[in-house]
Amino acid sequence: MKIVDKFGRGKVIFSLEVFPPKKFTDNIETVYETLDKLTGINPDYISVTYSAGGNGNVEHSSKVASIIKKKYKVESLAHLTCLTSSAEEVDRVINDFRHAGTENILALRGDINPNTQAKNDFKYASDLVKYIKKKYPDMGIAGACYPEIHMESENEVDDILKLKKKVDAGVDFLISQLFFDNEIFYKFLERAQIAGIDVPIEAGIMPVTNANQIQRMVDMCGASLPRKFSKMIQKYGNNPIAMRDAGIAYAVSQIVDLIANGVDGIHLYTMNNPYVASEIYKSIKRLL
């Protein structure tokens, strides 16, 4: 089933993200234990990350996506990066996913890695989207979007035009990068609407339960930190239990506001932490 067909049925889509072991030698059983707990939340789908630059483990990603679909009867969304892959390599990965029962792909460019040579077949995510749409029309395609603009974009206009190009190439729906200020997300939705982007857009929410996560997130995606968020970190950052509970409460507050304002969906970056995901779901399940 294409995930996009779940949208527009009078409910807010609620989805989760998990990551498989980075190396083939790592124990995959730990992910299955996580899935045992996460699937009890009954999400609309679960996305499975994919490492770029030749350092990832495609086999584990495919296995995890397959077990989500076949064992837990939940739709899976497999991430796929393209910057360092040839068309032949992309074909192999997509066919691995298809053979495993995965029908949906999150098409990504992937991060630039100075230690890994980029190839010439796919320069942007929009190139990958166009390729999948033409060669694998039965596959559902999701794309990423950036409420605070992509760190490599020149400005908001440049960023939204590139996103429009990706959507026009064949993206079915979008998942946003994490953000901590809902007003930034609402302004992004306005820009997307003005640009004629009319596909569903899920809000990406990452609960911050550890103060050490913050700098890594800011470096990774350029997310700005609202004053109330920074105050929370200052007050509870040295108390692990209090920080965990405060991070859950902050994420719940964001989600309640987003749902009240008619968001298409909530995509929860779980960091493979079923306790945090379950606590958030318990607080918002009657709102979905």
XYZ file of C-alpha atoms in Angstrom:
288
model
C 0.000 0.000 0.000
C 1.248 3.485 -0.814
C 1.481 5.475 2.403
C 0.052 8.579 0.745
C -3.300 6.771 0.532
C -3.521 6.929 4.337
C -3.762 10.721 4.293
C -7.006 12.631 3.988
C -9.238 10.173 5.797
C -10.314 12.461 8.596
C -7.396 11.638 10.889
C -3.915 12.886 11.611
C -1.230 10.484 10.410
C 1.093 9.355 13.209
C 4.372 7.734 12.168
C 7.668 6.722 13.752
C 11.305 6.527 12.669
C 13.794 3.838 13.704
C 17.369 3.141 12.690
C 18.981 -0.276 12.115
C 22.484 -1.188 13.306
C 25.088 0.797 11.360
C 27.375 -2.162 10.776
C 26.577 -5.638 9.500
C 28.335 -7.125 12.525
C 26.120 -5.238 15.009
C 23.324 -7.201 16.668
C 20.075 -6.620 14.800
C 18.039 -8.243 17.595
C 18.118 -4.997 19.582
C 16.061 -3.321 16.844
C 13.519 -6.131 16.917
C 13.116 -5.655 20.663
C 12.472 -1.961 20.014
C 9.923 -2.778 17.311
C 8.076 -5.155 19.636
C 7.310 -2.150 21.838
C 6.903 0.546 19.188
C 4.383 -1.378 17.091
C 2.125 -1.562 20.141
C 1.557 2.141 19.524
C -0.115 1.150 16.238
C 1.526 3.811 14.019
C 0.343 4.426 10.478
C 3.828 3.557 9.258
C 7.443 3.264 10.437
C 10.389 4.668 8.506
C 13.776 2.960 8.511
C 16.926 5.036 8.082
C 19.712 4.268 5.648
C 23.324 5.363 6.072
C 25.033 7.045 3.145
C 28.536 7.150 1.764
C 29.127 3.431 1.597
C 29.200 3.114 5.369
C 25.635 1.958 5.772
C 24.185 -1.500 6.078
C 21.613 -2.009 3.344
C 20.987 -5.605 4.400
C 19.904 -4.598 7.903
C 17.779 -1.722 6.579
C 16.000 -4.099 4.219
C 15.472 -6.713 6.929
C 14.064 -4.197 9.390
C 11.730 -2.686 6.783
C 10.582 -6.172 5.809
C 9.830 -7.343 9.335
C 7.860 -4.168 10.046
C 5.612 -4.990 7.099
C 5.420 -8.769 7.315
C 5.541 -9.509 11.041
C 3.963 -6.414 12.535
C 1.597 -5.624 9.628
C 2.652 -1.973 9.614
C 3.620 -0.143 6.439
C 7.348 0.585 6.184
C 9.124 3.511 4.558
C 12.709 2.764 3.553
C 15.177 5.662 3.346
C 17.369 5.751 0.245
C 20.251 8.152 -0.467
C 21.689 8.659 -3.939
C 24.626 11.091 -4.043
C 27.285 8.378 -3.856
C 25.346 5.742 -5.809
C 25.147 4.865 -9.475
C 21.821 4.091 -11.135
C 22.760 0.403 -11.060
C 23.394 0.528 -7.309
C 20.089 2.314 -6.722
C 18.326 -0.360 -8.788
C 19.870 -3.090 -6.662
C 18.789 -1.461 -3.402
C 15.259 -0.717 -4.609
C 14.842 -4.275 -5.843
C 16.084 -5.558 -2.468
C 13.432 -3.433 -0.768
C 10.730 -4.544 -3.197
C 11.651 -8.198 -2.749
C 11.357 -7.704 1.015
C 7.853 -6.290 0.612
C 8.603 -2.596 1.056
C 6.413 -0.416 -1.182
C 7.479 3.067 -0.090
C 10.790 4.955 -0.270
C 11.971 8.208 1.295
C 14.136 9.636 -1.496
C 17.115 11.609 -0.149
C 20.252 13.091 -1.639
C 22.380 12.176 1.376
C 25.023 14.192 3.168
C 28.188 15.270 1.374
C 31.073 13.183 2.682
C 34.564 14.466 1.792
C 35.901 10.942 2.230
C 33.493 9.410 -0.272
C 33.394 10.208 -3.966
C 30.047 11.438 -5.278
C 28.856 9.850 -8.523
C 27.267 11.517 -11.517
C 23.888 9.794 -11.857
C 22.056 11.690 -9.109
C 23.045 15.175 -8.018
C 19.863 16.049 -6.117
C 17.042 14.192 -4.420
C 14.749 15.415 -7.194
C 16.855 13.383 -9.663
C 16.274 10.253 -7.591
C 12.555 10.988 -7.291
C 12.222 11.371 -11.056
C 14.144 8.134 -11.613
C 11.989 6.117 -9.199
C 8.762 7.615 -10.532
C 9.627 6.589 -14.092
C 11.185 3.174 -13.486
C 9.196 2.009 -10.433
C 5.749 3.640 -10.748
C 4.287 1.188 -8.235
C 6.486 2.580 -5.434
C 5.280 5.311 -3.094
C 7.741 8.200 -2.767
C 8.239 10.516 0.206
C 10.571 13.492 0.351
C 12.238 15.584 3.044
C 11.603 19.276 3.691
C 13.236 21.844 5.935
C 11.087 24.367 7.859
C 14.199 26.438 8.633
C 15.525 25.938 5.053
C 18.203 23.498 4.017
C 21.628 24.541 5.300
C 22.972 24.639 1.731
C 20.176 26.819 0.317
C 20.861 30.473 -0.365
C 17.594 31.725 1.132
C 13.928 30.846 1.699
C 12.978 31.446 -1.936
C 15.787 29.235 -3.263
C 14.864 26.520 -0.768
C 11.148 26.465 -1.564
C 11.788 26.463 -5.322
C 14.038 23.431 -4.961
C 11.372 21.733 -2.864
C 8.739 22.503 -5.527
C 11.009 20.922 -8.131
C 11.272 17.779 -5.993
C 7.517 17.573 -5.506
C 6.890 18.135 -9.224
C 9.280 15.242 -9.935
C 6.840 12.878 -8.220
C 6.929 13.106 -4.407
C 3.684 11.870 -2.832
C 4.138 13.478 0.580
C 6.774 15.276 2.647
C 8.324 14.748 6.076
C 9.878 17.766 7.745
C 13.215 17.980 9.474
C 12.919 18.457 13.220
C 12.062 21.862 14.652
C 11.346 23.223 18.132
C 9.301 26.308 17.296
C 5.896 25.641 15.732
C 5.626 29.171 14.366
C 8.586 28.414 12.105
C 6.721 25.378 10.762
C 3.540 27.368 10.136
C 5.456 30.014 8.184
C 7.046 27.231 6.135
C 3.592 25.821 5.334
C 2.533 29.269 4.106
C 5.549 29.448 1.778
C 4.833 25.946 0.496
C 1.197 26.826 -0.219
C 2.167 30.000 -2.068
C 4.616 27.970 -4.180
C 1.857 25.555 -5.151
C 3.123 22.609 -3.108
C -0.065 20.675 -2.426
C 1.103 17.285 -1.137
C 0.588 16.293 2.529
C 3.338 17.516 4.877
C 4.136 15.741 8.133
C 5.729 17.650 11.000
C 8.941 16.016 12.221
C 9.176 16.042 16.023
C 12.196 14.895 17.998
C 11.777 14.753 21.784
C 14.974 15.975 23.447
C 15.508 13.841 26.519
C 19.243 14.362 26.909
C 20.933 17.766 27.020
C 23.936 16.336 25.145
C 21.738 15.873 22.060
C 21.227 19.583 21.523
C 24.487 20.686 19.932
C 24.530 17.655 17.674
C 21.018 18.502 16.432
C 21.872 22.144 15.831
C 25.012 21.172 13.910
C 23.124 18.543 11.927
C 20.132 20.541 10.732
C 20.478 24.128 11.923
C 17.379 23.998 14.130
C 16.921 27.156 16.187
C 16.241 26.941 19.899
C 13.315 28.978 21.289
C 13.819 30.750 24.604
C 11.447 28.437 26.498
C 13.275 25.413 25.090
C 16.665 26.794 26.133
C 15.326 27.578 29.603
C 14.145 23.985 29.913
C 17.629 22.699 29.067
C 19.255 25.089 31.526
C 16.977 24.047 34.366
C 16.834 20.279 33.858
C 19.906 19.446 31.758
C 21.876 18.052 34.697
C 19.000 15.920 36.011
C 18.530 12.981 33.591
C 15.071 11.911 34.780
C 13.719 15.451 34.958
C 15.244 16.228 31.546
C 13.602 13.151 30.047
C 10.184 14.076 31.424
C 10.568 17.735 30.420
C 11.578 16.715 26.888
C 8.524 14.489 26.592
C 6.271 17.286 27.871
C 7.760 19.777 25.391
C 7.219 17.397 22.468
C 3.630 16.726 23.581
C 2.977 20.467 23.777
C 4.287 20.910 20.238
C 2.158 18.055 18.917
C -1.055 19.239 20.607
C -0.615 22.678 19.037
C 0.174 21.207 15.610
C -2.894 18.967 15.636
C -5.099 21.848 16.786
C -3.834 23.806 13.783
C -4.717 21.072 11.301
C -1.359 19.434 10.582
C -1.458 16.542 8.099
C 0.651 14.257 10.261
C 3.190 13.846 13.035
C 6.435 12.009 12.336
C 8.182 11.121 15.592
C 11.956 10.656 15.548
C 12.094 7.975 18.242
C 15.892 7.522 18.507
C 14.915 3.871 19.091
C 13.534 4.784 22.527
C 10.156 3.024 22.914
C 9.534 4.447 26.416
C 9.632 8.038 25.190
C 7.554 7.257 22.095
C 4.950 5.407 24.157
C 4.646 8.204 26.707
C 4.111 10.747 23.958
C 1.548 8.570 22.195
C -0.432 8.023 25.405
C -0.742 11.778 25.791
C -1.953 12.525 22.261
C -3.665 9.351 20.979
C -7.187 10.679 21.480
C -6.328 13.748 19.410
C -5.306 11.833 16.290
